[in-house]
Coordinates of C-alpha atoms in Angstrom, one line a residue:
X1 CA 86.9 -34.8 31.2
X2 CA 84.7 -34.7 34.6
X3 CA 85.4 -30.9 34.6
X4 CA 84.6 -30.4 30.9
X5 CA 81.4 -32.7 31.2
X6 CA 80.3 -30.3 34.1
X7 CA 80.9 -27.5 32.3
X8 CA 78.8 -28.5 29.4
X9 CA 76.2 -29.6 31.8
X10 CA 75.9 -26.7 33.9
X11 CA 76.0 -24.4 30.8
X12 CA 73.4 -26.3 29.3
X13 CA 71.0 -26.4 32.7
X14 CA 70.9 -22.8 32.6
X15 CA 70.3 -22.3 28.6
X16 CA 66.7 -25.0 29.2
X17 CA 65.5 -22.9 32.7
X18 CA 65.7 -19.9 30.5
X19 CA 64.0 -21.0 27.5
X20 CA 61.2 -22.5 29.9
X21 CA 60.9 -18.9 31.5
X22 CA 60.6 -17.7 28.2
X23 CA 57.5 -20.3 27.3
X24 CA 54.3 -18.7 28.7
X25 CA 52.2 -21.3 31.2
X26 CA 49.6 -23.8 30.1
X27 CA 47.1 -21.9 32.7
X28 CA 47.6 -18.4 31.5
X29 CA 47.6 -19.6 27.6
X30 CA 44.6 -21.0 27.9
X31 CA 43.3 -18.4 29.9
X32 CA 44.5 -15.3 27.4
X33 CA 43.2 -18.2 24.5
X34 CA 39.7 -17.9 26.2
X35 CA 39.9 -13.5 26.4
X36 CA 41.3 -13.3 22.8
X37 CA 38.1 -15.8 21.5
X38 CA 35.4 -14.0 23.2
X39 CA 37.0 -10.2 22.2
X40 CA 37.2 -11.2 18.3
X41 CA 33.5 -12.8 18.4
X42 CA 32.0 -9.8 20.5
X43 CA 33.8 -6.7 19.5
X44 CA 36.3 -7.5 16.5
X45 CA 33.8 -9.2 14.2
X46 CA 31.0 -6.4 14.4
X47 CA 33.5 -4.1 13.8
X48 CA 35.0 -6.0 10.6
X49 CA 31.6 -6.4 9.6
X50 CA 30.6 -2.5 9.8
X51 CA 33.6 -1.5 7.2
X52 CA 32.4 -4.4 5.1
X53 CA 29.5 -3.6 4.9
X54 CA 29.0 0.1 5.4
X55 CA 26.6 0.2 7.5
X56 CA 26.0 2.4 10.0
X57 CA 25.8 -0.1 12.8
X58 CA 27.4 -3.0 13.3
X59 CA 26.7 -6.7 12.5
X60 CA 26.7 -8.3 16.4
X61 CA 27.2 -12.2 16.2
X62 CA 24.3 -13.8 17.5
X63 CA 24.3 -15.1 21.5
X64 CA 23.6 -18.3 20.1
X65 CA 26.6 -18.4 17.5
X66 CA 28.9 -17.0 20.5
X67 CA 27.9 -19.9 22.8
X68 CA 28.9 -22.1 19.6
X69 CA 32.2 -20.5 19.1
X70 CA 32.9 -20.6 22.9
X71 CA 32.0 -24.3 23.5
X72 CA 34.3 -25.3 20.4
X73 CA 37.3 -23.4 21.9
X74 CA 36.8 -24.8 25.7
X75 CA 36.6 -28.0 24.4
X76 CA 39.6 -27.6 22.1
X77 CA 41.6 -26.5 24.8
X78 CA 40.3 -29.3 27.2
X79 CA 41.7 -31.9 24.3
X80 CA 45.2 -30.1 24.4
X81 CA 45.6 -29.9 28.3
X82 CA 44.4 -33.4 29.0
X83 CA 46.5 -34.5 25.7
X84 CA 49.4 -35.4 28.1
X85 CA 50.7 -35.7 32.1
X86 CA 52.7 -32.7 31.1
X87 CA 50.7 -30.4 30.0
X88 CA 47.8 -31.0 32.5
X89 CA 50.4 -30.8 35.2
X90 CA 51.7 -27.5 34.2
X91 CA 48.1 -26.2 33.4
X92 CA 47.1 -27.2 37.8
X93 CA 50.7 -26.2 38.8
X94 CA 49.4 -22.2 39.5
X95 CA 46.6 -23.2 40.5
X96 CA 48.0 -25.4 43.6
X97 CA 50.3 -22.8 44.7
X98 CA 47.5 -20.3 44.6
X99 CA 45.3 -22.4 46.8
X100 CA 48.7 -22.9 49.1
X101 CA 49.0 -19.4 49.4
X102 CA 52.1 -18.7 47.7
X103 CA 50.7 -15.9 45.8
X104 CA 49.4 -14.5 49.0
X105 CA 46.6 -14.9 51.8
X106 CA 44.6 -12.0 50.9
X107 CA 44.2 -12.8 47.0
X108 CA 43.6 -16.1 48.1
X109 CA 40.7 -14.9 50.4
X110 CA 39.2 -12.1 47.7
X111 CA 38.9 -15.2 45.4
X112 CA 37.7 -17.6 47.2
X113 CA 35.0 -15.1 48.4
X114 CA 34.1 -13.7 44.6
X115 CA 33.8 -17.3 42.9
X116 CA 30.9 -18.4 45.0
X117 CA 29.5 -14.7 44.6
X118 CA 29.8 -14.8 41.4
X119 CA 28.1 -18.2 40.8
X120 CA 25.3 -17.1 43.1
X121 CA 24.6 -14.1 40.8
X122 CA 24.4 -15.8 37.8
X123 CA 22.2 -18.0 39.3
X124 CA 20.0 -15.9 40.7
X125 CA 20.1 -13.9 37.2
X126 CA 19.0 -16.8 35.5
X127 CA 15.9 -17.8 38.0
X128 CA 15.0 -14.6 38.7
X129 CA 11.7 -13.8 37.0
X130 CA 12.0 -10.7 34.1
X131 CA 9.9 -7.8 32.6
X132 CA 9.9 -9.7 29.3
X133 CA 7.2 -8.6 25.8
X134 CA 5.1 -11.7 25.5
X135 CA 6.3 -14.6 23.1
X136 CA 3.0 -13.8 20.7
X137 CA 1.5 -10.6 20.4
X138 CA -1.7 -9.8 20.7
X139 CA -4.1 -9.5 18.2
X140 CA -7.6 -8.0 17.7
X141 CA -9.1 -10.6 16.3
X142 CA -7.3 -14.3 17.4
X143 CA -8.4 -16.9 15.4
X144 CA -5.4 -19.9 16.0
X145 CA -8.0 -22.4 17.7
X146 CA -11.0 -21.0 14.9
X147 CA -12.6 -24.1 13.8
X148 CA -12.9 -24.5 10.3
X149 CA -16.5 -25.4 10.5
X150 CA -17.5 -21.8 11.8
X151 CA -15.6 -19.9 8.2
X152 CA -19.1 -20.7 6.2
X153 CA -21.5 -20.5 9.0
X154 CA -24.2 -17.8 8.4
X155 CA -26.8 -16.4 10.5
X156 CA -30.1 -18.7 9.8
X157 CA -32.3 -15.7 11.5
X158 CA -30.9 -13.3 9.2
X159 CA -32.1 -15.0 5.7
X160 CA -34.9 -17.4 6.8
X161 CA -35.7 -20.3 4.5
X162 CA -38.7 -20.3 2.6
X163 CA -40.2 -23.1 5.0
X164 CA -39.7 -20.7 7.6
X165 CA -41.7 -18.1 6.2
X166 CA -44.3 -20.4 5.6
X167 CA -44.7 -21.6 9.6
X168 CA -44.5 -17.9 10.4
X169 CA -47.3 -17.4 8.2
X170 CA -49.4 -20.2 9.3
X171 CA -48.3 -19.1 13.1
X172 CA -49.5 -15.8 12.6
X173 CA -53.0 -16.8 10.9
X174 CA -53.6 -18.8 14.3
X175 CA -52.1 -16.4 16.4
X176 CA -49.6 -18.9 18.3
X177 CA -47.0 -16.9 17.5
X178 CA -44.4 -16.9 20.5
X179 CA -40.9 -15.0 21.7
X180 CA -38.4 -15.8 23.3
X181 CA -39.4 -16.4 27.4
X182 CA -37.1 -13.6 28.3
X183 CA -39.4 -10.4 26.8
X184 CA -42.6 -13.2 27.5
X185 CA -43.3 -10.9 30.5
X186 CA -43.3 -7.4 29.1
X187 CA -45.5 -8.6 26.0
X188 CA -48.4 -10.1 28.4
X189 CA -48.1 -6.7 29.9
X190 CA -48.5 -5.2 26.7
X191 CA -51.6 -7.9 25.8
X192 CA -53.4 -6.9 28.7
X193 CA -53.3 -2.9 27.8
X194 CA -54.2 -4.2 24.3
X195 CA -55.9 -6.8 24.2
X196 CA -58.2 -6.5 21.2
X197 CA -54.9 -6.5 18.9
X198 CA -52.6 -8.9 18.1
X199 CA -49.4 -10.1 19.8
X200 CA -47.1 -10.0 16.7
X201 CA -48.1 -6.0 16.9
X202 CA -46.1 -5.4 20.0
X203 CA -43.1 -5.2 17.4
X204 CA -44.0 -1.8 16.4
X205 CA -41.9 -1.4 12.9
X206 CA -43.3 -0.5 9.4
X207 CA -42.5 -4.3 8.1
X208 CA -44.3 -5.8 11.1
X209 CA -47.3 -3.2 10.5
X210 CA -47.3 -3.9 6.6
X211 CA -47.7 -8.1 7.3
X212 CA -50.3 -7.5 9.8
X213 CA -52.4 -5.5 7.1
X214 CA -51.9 -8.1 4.4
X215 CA -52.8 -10.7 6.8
X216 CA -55.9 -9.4 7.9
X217 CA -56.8 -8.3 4.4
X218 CA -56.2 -11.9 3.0
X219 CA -52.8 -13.4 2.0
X220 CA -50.0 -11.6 2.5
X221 CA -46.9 -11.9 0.4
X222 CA -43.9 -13.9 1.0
X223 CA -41.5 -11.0 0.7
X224 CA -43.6 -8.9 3.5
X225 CA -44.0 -12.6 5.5
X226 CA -40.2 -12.5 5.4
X227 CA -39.4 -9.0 6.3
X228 CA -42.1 -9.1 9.4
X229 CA -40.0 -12.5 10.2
X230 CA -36.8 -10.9 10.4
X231 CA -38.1 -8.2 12.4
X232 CA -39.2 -10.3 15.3
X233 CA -36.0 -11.8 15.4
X234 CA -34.6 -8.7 15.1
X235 CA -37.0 -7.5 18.0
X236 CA -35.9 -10.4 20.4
X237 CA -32.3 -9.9 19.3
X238 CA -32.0 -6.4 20.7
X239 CA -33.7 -7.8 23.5
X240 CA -31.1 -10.2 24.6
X241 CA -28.2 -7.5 23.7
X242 CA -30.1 -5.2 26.1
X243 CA -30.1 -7.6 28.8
X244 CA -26.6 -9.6 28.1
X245 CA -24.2 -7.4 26.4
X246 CA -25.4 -3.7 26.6
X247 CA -23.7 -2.7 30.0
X248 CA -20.3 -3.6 28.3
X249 CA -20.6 -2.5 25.0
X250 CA -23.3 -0.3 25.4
X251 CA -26.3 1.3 23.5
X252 CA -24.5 2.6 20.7
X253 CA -22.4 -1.2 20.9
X254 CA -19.7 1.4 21.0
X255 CA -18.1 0.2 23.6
X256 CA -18.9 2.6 26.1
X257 CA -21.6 0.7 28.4
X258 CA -21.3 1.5 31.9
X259 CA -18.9 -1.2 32.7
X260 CA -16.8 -0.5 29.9
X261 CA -14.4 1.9 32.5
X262 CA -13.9 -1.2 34.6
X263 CA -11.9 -3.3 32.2
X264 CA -7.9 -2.8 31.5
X265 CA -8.9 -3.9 27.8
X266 CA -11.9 -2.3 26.6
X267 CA -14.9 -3.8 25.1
X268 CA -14.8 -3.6 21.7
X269 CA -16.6 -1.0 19.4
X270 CA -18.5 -2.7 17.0
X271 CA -18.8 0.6 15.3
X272 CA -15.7 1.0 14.3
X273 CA -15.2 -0.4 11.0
X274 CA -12.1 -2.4 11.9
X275 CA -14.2 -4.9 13.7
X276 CA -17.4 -6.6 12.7
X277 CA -17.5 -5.8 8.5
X278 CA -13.3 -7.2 8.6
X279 CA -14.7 -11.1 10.4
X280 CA -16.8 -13.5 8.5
X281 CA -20.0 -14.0 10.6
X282 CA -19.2 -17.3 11.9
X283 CA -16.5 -15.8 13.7
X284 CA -18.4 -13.6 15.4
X285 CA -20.3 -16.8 16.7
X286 CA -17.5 -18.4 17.6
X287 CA -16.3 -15.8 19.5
X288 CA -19.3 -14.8 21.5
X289 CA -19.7 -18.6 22.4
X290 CA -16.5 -19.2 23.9
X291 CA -15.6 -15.7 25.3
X292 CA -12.7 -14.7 26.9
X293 CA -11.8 -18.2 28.2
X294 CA -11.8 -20.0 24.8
X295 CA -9.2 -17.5 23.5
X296 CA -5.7 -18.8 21.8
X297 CA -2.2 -17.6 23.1
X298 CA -2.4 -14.6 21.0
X299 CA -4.9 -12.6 22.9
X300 CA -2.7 -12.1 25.4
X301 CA -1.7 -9.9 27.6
X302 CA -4.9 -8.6 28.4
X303 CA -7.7 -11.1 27.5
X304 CA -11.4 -10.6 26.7
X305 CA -13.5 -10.4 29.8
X306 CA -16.3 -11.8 27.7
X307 CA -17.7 -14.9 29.6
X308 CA -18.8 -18.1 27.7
X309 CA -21.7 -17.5 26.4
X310 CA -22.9 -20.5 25.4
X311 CA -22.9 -21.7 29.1
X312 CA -26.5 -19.1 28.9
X313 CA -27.6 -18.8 26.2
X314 CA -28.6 -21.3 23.2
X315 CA -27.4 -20.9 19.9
X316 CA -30.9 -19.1 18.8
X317 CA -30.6 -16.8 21.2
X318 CA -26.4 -15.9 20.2
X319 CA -27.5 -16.1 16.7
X320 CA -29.7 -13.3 17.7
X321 CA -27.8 -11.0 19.4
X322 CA -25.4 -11.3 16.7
X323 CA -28.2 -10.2 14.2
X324 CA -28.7 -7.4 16.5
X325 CA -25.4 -6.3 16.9
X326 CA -24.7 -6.0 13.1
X327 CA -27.9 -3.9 12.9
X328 CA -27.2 -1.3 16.0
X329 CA -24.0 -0.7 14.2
X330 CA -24.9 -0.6 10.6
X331 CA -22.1 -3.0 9.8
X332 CA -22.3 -6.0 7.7
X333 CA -20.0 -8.9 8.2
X334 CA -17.0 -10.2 5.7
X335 CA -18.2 -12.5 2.8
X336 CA -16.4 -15.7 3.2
X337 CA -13.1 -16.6 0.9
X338 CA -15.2 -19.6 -0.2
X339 CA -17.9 -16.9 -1.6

């Protein structure tokens, strides 16, 4: 009976070692589980795709969706190992006998020396600091941060009011008209070389000329009152471009001043006619008032140079310039949506 038992025994020892030896480990299932994942996301499911679809390119599966896949199958796999002392035991078992060296010193070594080399890399990958596009492009003409209140704004020296015309008139009669302080000096100069005229005919234009006449033969009309009146402004507009914004944008307002080379983003050429007539006026405002500074995201990479303006100048005298600007380049600005 002994014998016989032993016999059955030892023939059935032999029959389980084998069928174990047969059964792949826990370590190297999960590891060829892990491979087999990641090859069907990366390489077998753009392939599918590209038959499917017959295209001539295939379908890639977003890194985000392979991240998604990948978690789901480590932590699968994490459930079945820790599932029972077994199968957690067998999943460490190659792993202790390769830190023991039974495998070998020098694989041991080569291991232990690529992990941490590895890690670093990926690491330093990650922190490292990229040649990437920017998040926003940029645009010509930003307008993110635009404040609603500036879309009907309109240029009040550019259609004066009828009371306006009216103090210009009475102005005139009593010759207190004034400009602005910063061409005061050149028209006292003026005065003195012609002193027996007056100081409203410094602005040497046709609609100035035609007031003066009408004034001094009596009482001039309202529609000459208002074209002499938009002249002056005019007059001091071009003024202030010449002494604020000519050597950027130049004479022409081209863009072509002489500090125009200076600048990795050009001034830009208000005679173009994708600039001033495609902005509603108040834009133009807006963005000669807050410059470069007061620009959104969007103008990035290479912002405006323009500085604030309305740190030196008052809204009169911007309004101005604007008024000027739109005249030099025979451009008229973009009716509002509201219009």
């Amino acid at each position: 009976m002994m014998s016989e038992q032993g016999e059955h025994n030892g023939s059935a020892g032999p029959g389980d070692n084998s069928g174990g030896a047969s059964r792949i480990n826990r370590f190297w299932a999960v590891v060829i589980t892990i491979i087999s994942v990641l090859l069907v996301i990366k390489w077998l499911i753009p392939l599918v795709s590209r038959h499917i679809t017959n295209l001539p390119f295939p379908l890639t599966v977003p890194g985000t969706l392979v991240l998604f896949y990948m978690t789901l199958t480590l932590v699968a796999l994490f459930l079945f190992i820790t599932f029972s002392d077994e199968n957690l035991e067998e999943f460490l078992r190659p792993i202790y006998r390769f830190m023991r060296g039974e495998f070998g010193a020098t694989p041991r070594l080569i291991v232990l020396l690529l992990v941490p080399l590895l890690a670093g890399w990926q690491v330093f990958q990650m922190r490292v600091p990229k040649l990437e596009p920017p998040v926003a492009l940029r645009i010509q003409h930003p307008s993110s941060n635009f404040p609603k209140k500036y879309e009907d704004a309109t240029n009040p020296y550019d259609k004066p009011s009828e009371d306006d015309v009216n103090a210009f008139v009475s102005q005139a009669r009593a010759g207190s008209i004034s400009l602005i302080r910063q061409v005061q000096a050149d028209i006292e100069v003026w005065q003195d070389e012609h002193s027996d005229e007056p100081m409203l005919a410094a602005i040497n234009t046709p609609g100035v000329k035609q007031f003066l006449a009408e004034l001094e033969n009596g009482d001039p009309s309202a529609e000459s009152a208002r074209a002499a009146l938009i002249e002056k402004n005019l007059f001091e507009g071009r003024a202030l471009y010449a002494m604020n914004c000519r050597p950027c944008h130049g004479d022409s307002v081209a863009g072509d001043g002489p500090m125009a080379d200076g600048f990795k983003l050009r001034p830009i050429n208000f005679t173009d006619n994708g600039t001033l007539e495609t902005i509603v006026e108040g834009y133009t405002f807006w963005r000669v008032e807050n410059g470069g500074p007061g620009l959104p995201t969007e103008a990035t990479p290479w912002d405006s140079a323009m500085p604030e303006w309305k740190l030196n100048l008052t809204d009169e005298e911007r309004w101005k310039i604007i008024m000027a600007e739109y005249d030099l380049a025979g451009k008229t600005p973009r009716i509002p949506e509201s219009h």
